[in-house]
Amino acid sequence: MTTRSCPCGLPEAYENCCGRFHAGAAAAPTAEALMRSRYSAFVRRDAGYLLRTWHPRTRPARLDLDPRMRWTGLEILGTTEGSAFHSTGTVTFRASYRGGSLHERSRFERVDGAWVYVDGEFLDRD
């Protein structure tokens, strides 16, 4: 990842990739795009975006992000549904951080036409 590339792992500049979602200039068009943008929000410690893109039914009242956490990479392992033609979807991923990784299958739904994160199932931990 270069300093200008997006933390989500796609080769685009942050501003043209997840940055536009974080700024509110566009909404993530798929569950995978939302997953990638949420990972980038964790990297950038953007708790506001994470809360805005969390399903109202499962969203915590607040989110305290650990300033010592250093995310180092995202690998999308699989998706089911989650396109413009679906109302639900899942994304299975591995997010690496200094000292380990997180392997999760996240569930997403559309609320008022926008993709939101519902919850996730940890598959294993390193």
Short mmCIF file of C-alpha atoms in Angstrom, two decimals:
data_model
loop_
_atom_site.label_atom_id
_atom_site.label_comp_id
_atom_site.label_asym_id
_atom_site.label_seq_id
_atom_site.Cartn_x
_atom_site.Cartn_y
_atom_site.Cartn_z
CA MET A 1 0.00 0.00 0.00
CA THR A 2 1.39 3.39 -0.95
CA THR A 3 0.65 6.47 1.09
CA ARG A 4 -1.97 7.51 -1.45
CA SER A 5 -3.57 4.13 -2.12
CA CYS A 6 -6.75 3.18 -0.32
CA PRO A 7 -6.35 1.14 2.87
CA CYS A 8 -9.01 -1.30 1.60
CA GLY A 9 -6.48 -2.87 -0.76
CA LEU A 10 -7.87 -1.66 -4.08
CA PRO A 11 -5.32 0.16 -6.28
CA GLU A 12 -7.23 3.46 -6.33
CA ALA A 13 -6.36 6.57 -4.35
CA TYR A 14 -8.22 6.82 -1.03
CA GLU A 15 -10.13 9.94 -2.17
CA ASN A 16 -11.53 8.11 -5.22
CA CYS A 17 -12.21 4.86 -3.37
CA CYS A 18 -13.39 4.65 0.25
CA GLY A 19 -12.76 8.35 0.91
CA ARG A 20 -15.81 9.37 -1.13
CA PHE A 21 -17.99 7.11 1.01
CA HIS A 22 -16.47 8.45 4.23
CA ALA A 23 -17.08 12.02 3.06
CA GLY A 24 -20.70 11.27 2.16
CA ALA A 25 -20.20 12.05 -1.54
CA ALA A 26 -21.45 8.57 -2.49
CA ALA A 27 -22.91 5.46 -0.89
CA ALA A 28 -21.27 2.05 -1.15
CA PRO A 29 -23.04 0.26 -4.04
CA THR A 30 -22.44 -3.29 -2.77
CA ALA A 31 -21.99 -5.11 0.52
CA GLU A 32 -18.34 -5.72 -0.39
CA ALA A 33 -17.75 -2.03 -1.09
CA LEU A 34 -19.28 -1.20 2.29
CA MET A 35 -17.09 -3.82 3.97
CA ARG A 36 -14.00 -2.34 2.35
CA SER A 37 -15.01 1.18 3.34
CA ARG A 38 -15.64 0.09 6.92
CA TYR A 39 -12.20 -1.53 7.08
CA SER A 40 -10.70 1.75 5.79
CA ALA A 41 -12.69 3.60 8.47
CA PHE A 42 -11.13 1.37 11.13
CA VAL A 43 -7.68 2.12 9.69
CA ARG A 44 -8.42 5.85 9.75
CA ARG A 45 -10.26 5.67 13.11
CA ASP A 46 -13.43 7.18 11.64
CA ALA A 47 -15.91 6.08 14.32
CA GLY A 48 -18.61 8.38 12.91
CA TYR A 49 -18.66 6.55 9.58
CA LEU A 50 -18.64 3.17 11.29
CA LEU A 51 -21.67 4.14 13.40
CA ARG A 52 -23.51 5.67 10.41
CA THR A 53 -23.08 2.45 8.42
CA TRP A 54 -24.14 0.13 11.25
CA HIS A 55 -27.68 -1.27 11.25
CA PRO A 56 -29.84 0.66 13.76
CA ARG A 57 -30.95 -2.65 15.30
CA THR A 58 -27.40 -3.73 16.22
CA ARG A 59 -25.47 -0.44 16.39
CA PRO A 60 -23.75 0.33 19.70
CA ALA A 61 -24.41 3.65 21.39
CA ARG A 62 -20.76 4.59 20.96
CA LEU A 63 -17.57 3.19 19.55
CA ASP A 64 -14.16 3.67 21.15
CA LEU A 65 -11.37 2.77 18.75
CA ASP A 66 -7.99 1.79 20.18
CA PRO A 67 -5.42 4.33 18.94
CA ARG A 68 -2.67 1.69 19.32
CA MET A 69 -4.35 -0.73 16.84
CA ARG A 70 -2.47 -0.87 13.53
CA TRP A 71 -4.42 -2.53 10.72
CA THR A 72 -2.09 -3.81 8.00
CA GLY A 73 -4.23 -5.38 5.28
CA LEU A 74 -7.58 -6.69 4.09
CA GLU A 75 -8.26 -9.85 2.11
CA ILE A 76 -11.77 -10.55 0.81
CA LEU A 77 -12.23 -14.33 0.90
CA GLY A 78 -15.78 -14.57 -0.44
CA THR A 79 -19.14 -12.89 -0.89
CA THR A 80 -22.73 -14.03 -1.21
CA GLU A 81 -25.39 -11.79 -2.71
CA GLY A 82 -24.83 -8.16 -1.70
CA SER A 83 -25.16 -6.61 -5.17
CA ALA A 84 -27.50 -3.88 -6.38
CA PHE A 85 -30.08 -6.63 -6.98
CA HIS A 86 -30.09 -7.96 -3.40
CA SER A 87 -31.38 -6.78 -0.03
CA THR A 88 -28.90 -8.84 2.03
CA GLY A 89 -25.38 -10.11 1.61
CA THR A 90 -22.37 -11.54 3.38
CA VAL A 91 -18.67 -10.84 3.06
CA THR A 92 -16.05 -13.21 4.44
CA PHE A 93 -12.71 -11.54 5.03
CA ARG A 94 -9.42 -11.60 6.86
CA ALA A 95 -8.24 -8.29 8.31
CA SER A 96 -4.62 -8.29 9.42
CA TYR A 97 -3.18 -6.18 12.18
CA ARG A 98 0.18 -6.01 13.91
CA GLY A 99 0.33 -9.22 15.88
CA GLY A 100 -2.45 -11.21 14.20
CA SER A 101 -5.56 -11.23 12.08
CA LEU A 102 -9.33 -11.31 12.32
CA HIS A 103 -11.30 -13.78 10.18
CA GLU A 104 -14.99 -12.88 10.00
CA ARG A 105 -18.15 -13.42 7.99
CA SER A 106 -20.10 -10.16 8.13
CA ARG A 107 -23.79 -9.78 7.36
CA PHE A 108 -25.16 -6.74 5.57
CA GLU A 109 -28.67 -5.48 4.79
CA ARG A 110 -30.15 -2.56 2.96
CA VAL A 111 -31.92 0.07 5.05
CA ASP A 112 -33.71 2.76 3.06
CA GLY A 113 -31.72 1.66 0.01
CA ALA A 114 -28.28 1.93 1.66
CA TRP A 115 -26.05 -0.98 2.67
CA VAL A 116 -25.38 -1.26 6.41
CA TYR A 117 -23.42 -3.69 8.57
CA VAL A 118 -25.63 -5.94 10.71
CA ASP A 119 -23.23 -8.22 12.58
CA GLY A 120 -20.42 -10.69 12.13
CA GLU A 121 -19.36 -14.18 13.04
CA PHE A 122 -15.72 -14.76 14.00
CA LEU A 123 -14.48 -17.79 12.11
CA ASP A 124 -11.07 -18.12 13.77
CA ARG A 125 -8.48 -15.92 15.39
CA ASP A 126 -4.74 -15.83 14.97
#
